[in-house]
Amino acid sequence: DLRDRLVRLVRRSDADLAEVALLCATGCVPELDVDRELLRLDALADGVRTRSPDPGTGVAAAEVLRDHLGRRLGFAGDPARYHDPDSSLLHRVLETRQGLPITLSVVYVAIARRVRIPAFPIGLPGHVVVGVADDGTPCVLDPYHGGIVLDEPALVARVAGATGGRVAFRRSMLRPTPAVTIARRILNNLTRDLTAAERLAEARWTVETKLALPNRHPQDHRELGALSVRTGRFDVAARAYERFLELTEGDTPQRRAARRAAIDARA
């Protein structure tokens, strides 16, 4: 039911990103009370509203968010916890006030929208930030670094650093990122970090959820196959690898490996 709720939610243009992120966390915490956690976001928004009844737009609104969330409450990233699965779980981020760029950006956007600041997530390659609508180019905040405002040279540096210099910054990257993409990026992070932590059943849930999203990828089937083998679900693994082969073509190393893996899983 929670997965179905997520799939329905990400199709909406007005989706609450906080609800999206919380539903992505339910594979790790099935008993998570999503609605109660949303009330915690409402309380944080009340704090912003009390201090700044009319936050405005652009740079002024960005400074309101940075002052309250970054300076007063201390929401920021901790490089030492970058691959901790808790950094991708929004309810834990609300408790610790530390998270990944994407989960911290969800906090900023969710609270901004509750106080009528026109904010949106910007999914730069390898690093998610927050845009606050202004005349022309949005004002960009980096919640991972305490909500600092990023000018264009800083954006160039962020993209270069996150991609090892393989991708160059373009202004077209500053478009709002849809909720379904945010959900997928959160789930990708969870798949990676839960697998590394040997929390394989939870990692498999994240892949199964990605396969339920509208923006599913053929590679998701390979991930499901690999995790299913490691958890002894060989029938599921064989079907997943075979589905990957159906959805792709060509004589590639990935397809050859998937074909061998499918045969092994059947055996």
Short mmCIF file of C-alpha atoms in Angstrom, two decimals:
data_model
loop_
_atom_site.label_atom_id
_atom_site.label_comp_id
_atom_site.label_asym_id
_atom_site.label_seq_id
_atom_site.Cartn_x
_atom_site.Cartn_y
_atom_site.Cartn_z
CA ASP A 1 0.00 0.00 0.00
CA LEU A 2 2.79 2.44 0.83
CA ARG A 3 4.55 1.66 -2.45
CA ASP A 4 1.31 2.25 -4.35
CA ARG A 5 0.89 5.54 -2.49
CA LEU A 6 4.37 6.59 -3.61
CA VAL A 7 3.74 5.63 -7.23
CA ARG A 8 0.51 7.66 -7.28
CA LEU A 9 2.12 10.61 -5.53
CA VAL A 10 5.08 11.07 -7.88
CA ARG A 11 2.74 11.41 -10.85
CA ARG A 12 1.30 14.61 -9.37
CA SER A 13 2.79 17.99 -10.27
CA ASP A 14 2.04 19.28 -6.76
CA ALA A 15 3.56 16.31 -4.92
CA ASP A 16 4.90 17.06 -1.44
CA LEU A 17 8.56 16.06 -1.67
CA ALA A 18 8.66 15.37 2.06
CA GLU A 19 5.93 12.75 1.68
CA VAL A 20 7.80 11.29 -1.31
CA ALA A 21 11.02 10.97 0.71
CA LEU A 22 9.24 9.49 3.73
CA LEU A 23 7.54 6.86 1.59
CA CYS A 24 10.95 5.95 0.14
CA ALA A 25 12.08 5.30 3.72
CA THR A 26 9.33 2.80 4.56
CA GLY A 27 11.31 -0.10 3.10
CA CYS A 28 13.70 0.36 6.03
CA VAL A 29 11.06 1.33 8.61
CA PRO A 30 7.73 -0.31 7.65
CA GLU A 31 6.07 1.05 10.80
CA LEU A 32 7.06 4.65 10.00
CA ASP A 33 4.15 7.03 10.65
CA VAL A 34 4.43 9.18 7.53
CA ASP A 35 1.65 11.57 8.51
CA ARG A 36 3.18 12.22 11.93
CA GLU A 37 6.53 13.02 10.31
CA LEU A 38 4.77 15.47 7.98
CA LEU A 39 3.48 17.25 11.07
CA ARG A 40 7.11 17.72 12.15
CA LEU A 41 7.71 19.52 8.85
CA ASP A 42 4.65 21.67 9.53
CA ALA A 43 6.12 22.63 12.92
CA LEU A 44 9.43 23.62 11.34
CA ALA A 45 7.53 25.72 8.81
CA ASP A 46 5.70 27.45 11.66
CA GLY A 47 9.08 28.51 13.01
CA VAL A 48 9.96 30.15 9.69
CA ARG A 49 6.53 31.78 9.49
CA THR A 50 6.81 33.20 13.00
CA ARG A 51 10.20 34.79 12.35
CA SER A 52 9.43 35.99 8.82
CA PRO A 53 5.69 36.41 8.14
CA ASP A 54 6.40 37.76 4.65
CA PRO A 55 9.56 36.05 3.36
CA GLY A 56 9.16 37.31 -0.21
CA THR A 57 10.96 35.70 -3.13
CA GLY A 58 14.44 35.47 -4.64
CA VAL A 59 17.47 36.31 -2.55
CA ALA A 60 15.42 37.63 0.39
CA ALA A 61 13.43 34.39 0.66
CA ALA A 62 16.58 32.32 0.21
CA GLU A 63 18.20 34.14 3.13
CA VAL A 64 15.14 33.45 5.29
CA LEU A 65 15.49 29.72 4.63
CA ARG A 66 19.23 29.74 5.14
CA ASP A 67 19.00 31.72 8.37
CA HIS A 68 16.40 29.47 9.97
CA LEU A 69 17.34 26.02 8.67
CA GLY A 70 21.08 26.37 8.16
CA ARG A 71 22.18 28.81 10.86
CA ARG A 72 19.59 28.45 13.64
CA LEU A 73 18.68 24.75 13.34
CA GLY A 74 21.97 23.50 11.92
CA PHE A 75 20.75 21.42 8.97
CA ALA A 76 23.86 20.49 6.97
CA GLY A 77 25.81 17.58 5.56
CA ASP A 78 28.47 15.50 7.27
CA PRO A 79 30.97 13.92 4.85
CA ALA A 80 31.72 11.19 7.41
CA ARG A 81 28.10 10.02 7.17
CA TYR A 82 27.71 10.36 3.41
CA HIS A 83 27.18 6.61 2.89
CA ASP A 84 25.21 6.01 6.06
CA PRO A 85 21.71 4.84 5.00
CA ASP A 86 20.25 7.11 7.70
CA SER A 87 21.37 10.10 5.63
CA SER A 88 18.80 9.08 3.01
CA LEU A 89 15.93 8.53 5.49
CA LEU A 90 14.06 11.78 5.94
CA HIS A 91 12.73 11.05 9.42
CA ARG A 92 16.30 10.43 10.60
CA VAL A 93 17.48 13.61 8.88
CA LEU A 94 14.82 15.55 10.81
CA GLU A 95 16.16 14.03 14.04
CA THR A 96 19.89 14.43 13.43
CA ARG A 97 19.69 17.48 11.10
CA GLN A 98 22.32 15.81 8.94
CA GLY A 99 21.77 14.19 5.57
CA LEU A 100 22.67 13.94 1.93
CA PRO A 101 22.29 16.87 -0.46
CA ILE A 102 19.02 15.41 -1.74
CA THR A 103 17.35 14.80 1.63
CA LEU A 104 18.43 18.19 2.97
CA SER A 105 17.11 19.81 -0.21
CA VAL A 106 13.79 18.03 0.34
CA VAL A 107 13.63 19.58 3.82
CA TYR A 108 14.26 23.07 2.41
CA VAL A 109 11.74 22.74 -0.41
CA ALA A 110 9.05 21.17 1.77
CA ILE A 111 9.30 23.91 4.36
CA ALA A 112 9.56 26.66 1.74
CA ARG A 113 6.36 25.54 0.06
CA ARG A 114 4.56 25.46 3.39
CA VAL A 115 5.36 29.15 3.93
CA ARG A 116 4.63 30.04 0.28
CA ILE A 117 8.23 30.55 -0.79
CA PRO A 118 8.46 29.45 -4.46
CA ALA A 119 11.24 26.89 -4.09
CA PHE A 120 12.03 23.73 -6.05
CA PRO A 121 14.70 21.02 -6.18
CA ILE A 122 17.45 21.24 -8.80
CA GLY A 123 19.01 17.89 -9.58
CA LEU A 124 22.51 18.80 -10.67
CA PRO A 125 24.66 15.83 -11.70
CA GLY A 126 25.75 14.20 -8.47
CA HIS A 127 24.49 17.00 -6.23
CA VAL A 128 20.98 18.28 -5.48
CA VAL A 129 20.44 21.93 -4.55
CA VAL A 130 17.44 24.24 -4.12
CA GLY A 131 16.24 27.00 -6.39
CA VAL A 132 14.16 29.93 -5.16
CA ALA A 133 12.24 31.62 -7.95
CA ASP A 134 13.41 35.10 -8.86
CA ASP A 135 13.11 37.27 -11.92
CA GLY A 136 15.06 35.32 -14.52
CA THR A 137 17.66 32.95 -13.07
CA PRO A 138 16.68 31.41 -9.71
CA CYS A 139 18.62 32.05 -6.53
CA VAL A 140 20.35 28.74 -5.73
CA LEU A 141 20.98 27.42 -2.21
CA ASP A 142 23.17 24.48 -1.20
CA PRO A 143 21.54 22.90 1.90
CA TYR A 144 24.39 20.38 2.25
CA HIS A 145 26.73 23.27 2.99
CA GLY A 146 24.43 25.04 5.44
CA GLY A 147 22.26 26.77 2.84
CA ILE A 148 24.93 28.98 1.29
CA VAL A 149 23.94 30.85 -1.88
CA LEU A 150 25.71 29.59 -5.00
CA ASP A 151 26.65 31.95 -7.81
CA GLU A 152 27.49 30.61 -11.26
CA PRO A 153 31.23 29.97 -10.59
CA ALA A 154 30.25 28.01 -7.46
CA LEU A 155 27.74 25.98 -9.49
CA VAL A 156 30.43 25.21 -12.04
CA ALA A 157 32.66 23.99 -9.20
CA ARG A 158 29.88 21.88 -7.63
CA VAL A 159 29.14 20.05 -10.89
CA ALA A 160 32.82 19.54 -11.66
CA GLY A 161 33.50 18.22 -8.17
CA ALA A 162 30.51 15.86 -8.15
CA THR A 163 31.32 14.39 -11.58
CA GLY A 164 35.10 14.37 -11.43
CA GLY A 165 35.18 17.01 -14.15
CA ARG A 166 33.35 14.77 -16.64
CA VAL A 167 30.30 17.06 -16.92
CA ALA A 168 30.27 20.82 -17.46
CA PHE A 169 27.68 23.07 -15.83
CA ARG A 170 24.95 24.49 -18.08
CA ARG A 171 22.28 26.98 -17.09
CA SER A 172 19.65 24.58 -18.42
CA MET A 173 20.50 22.39 -15.40
CA LEU A 174 18.67 24.89 -13.16
CA ARG A 175 15.23 23.66 -14.21
CA PRO A 176 12.98 22.18 -11.49
CA THR A 177 13.46 18.44 -11.04
CA PRO A 178 10.20 16.43 -10.98
CA ALA A 179 9.15 14.43 -7.94
CA VAL A 180 9.57 11.08 -9.71
CA THR A 181 13.23 11.86 -10.37
CA ILE A 182 13.75 12.89 -6.75
CA ALA A 183 12.20 9.59 -5.62
CA ARG A 184 14.45 7.61 -7.92
CA ARG A 185 17.60 9.41 -6.77
CA ILE A 186 16.73 8.81 -3.11
CA LEU A 187 16.10 5.13 -3.84
CA ASN A 188 19.35 4.87 -5.82
CA ASN A 189 21.27 6.17 -2.81
CA LEU A 190 19.50 3.73 -0.52
CA THR A 191 20.16 0.81 -2.87
CA ARG A 192 23.87 1.64 -2.89
CA ASP A 193 24.29 2.21 0.84
CA LEU A 194 22.03 -0.59 2.07
CA THR A 195 23.83 -3.07 -0.20
CA ALA A 196 27.19 -1.92 1.13
CA ALA A 197 25.86 -2.35 4.68
CA GLU A 198 24.69 -5.93 3.85
CA ARG A 199 21.06 -4.92 4.54
CA LEU A 200 20.07 -6.87 1.46
CA ALA A 201 16.34 -7.36 2.02
CA GLU A 202 15.89 -3.61 2.43
CA ALA A 203 18.07 -2.94 -0.61
CA ARG A 204 15.95 -5.34 -2.64
CA TRP A 205 12.82 -3.40 -1.57
CA THR A 206 14.31 -0.19 -2.95
CA VAL A 207 14.96 -1.83 -6.32
CA GLU A 208 11.47 -3.33 -6.45
CA THR A 209 10.11 0.15 -5.73
CA LYS A 210 12.18 1.68 -8.54
CA LEU A 211 10.69 -0.91 -10.86
CA ALA A 212 7.22 0.29 -9.86
CA LEU A 213 8.00 3.92 -10.76
CA PRO A 214 7.16 5.41 -14.16
CA ASN A 215 10.86 6.09 -14.84
CA ARG A 216 12.06 2.51 -14.33
CA HIS A 217 15.28 1.46 -16.09
CA PRO A 218 16.36 -1.90 -17.56
CA GLN A 219 19.34 -1.81 -15.20
CA ASP A 220 16.92 -2.09 -12.28
CA HIS A 221 16.25 -5.68 -13.31
CA ARG A 222 19.98 -6.47 -13.14
CA GLU A 223 20.14 -4.97 -9.64
CA LEU A 224 17.14 -7.02 -8.58
CA GLY A 225 18.75 -10.15 -10.01
CA ALA A 226 22.01 -9.61 -8.15
CA LEU A 227 20.29 -8.88 -4.81
CA SER A 228 17.92 -11.82 -5.23
CA VAL A 229 20.84 -14.20 -5.78
CA ARG A 230 22.51 -12.93 -2.62
CA THR A 231 19.30 -13.49 -0.61
CA GLY A 232 18.66 -16.97 -2.03
CA ARG A 233 15.69 -16.04 -4.23
CA PHE A 234 17.01 -17.71 -7.36
CA ASP A 235 13.68 -17.90 -9.19
CA VAL A 236 13.21 -14.13 -8.82
CA ALA A 237 16.81 -13.57 -9.87
CA ALA A 238 16.46 -15.65 -13.04
CA ARG A 239 13.31 -13.79 -14.08
CA ALA A 240 14.94 -10.43 -13.37
CA TYR A 241 18.01 -11.20 -15.48
CA GLU A 242 15.84 -12.56 -18.29
CA ARG A 243 13.71 -9.41 -18.20
CA PHE A 244 16.86 -7.30 -18.49
CA LEU A 245 17.84 -9.29 -21.58
CA GLU A 246 14.38 -8.74 -23.08
CA LEU A 247 14.63 -4.98 -22.60
CA THR A 248 18.15 -4.55 -24.00
CA GLU A 249 19.95 -5.58 -27.14
CA GLY A 250 23.42 -6.01 -28.56
CA ASP A 251 26.45 -8.04 -27.61
CA THR A 252 27.59 -6.13 -24.54
CA PRO A 253 29.53 -7.28 -21.46
CA GLN A 254 26.49 -6.51 -19.30
CA ARG A 255 24.21 -8.69 -21.42
CA ARG A 256 26.72 -11.55 -21.53
CA ALA A 257 27.09 -11.41 -17.75
CA ALA A 258 23.30 -11.27 -17.29
CA ARG A 259 22.81 -14.28 -19.56
CA ARG A 260 25.31 -16.33 -17.55
CA ALA A 261 23.73 -15.16 -14.29
CA ALA A 262 20.26 -16.15 -15.48
CA ILE A 263 21.47 -19.65 -16.40
CA ASP A 264 23.21 -20.02 -13.01
CA ALA A 265 20.12 -18.85 -11.15
CA ARG A 266 17.92 -21.32 -13.04
CA ALA A 267 20.36 -24.09 -12.18
#
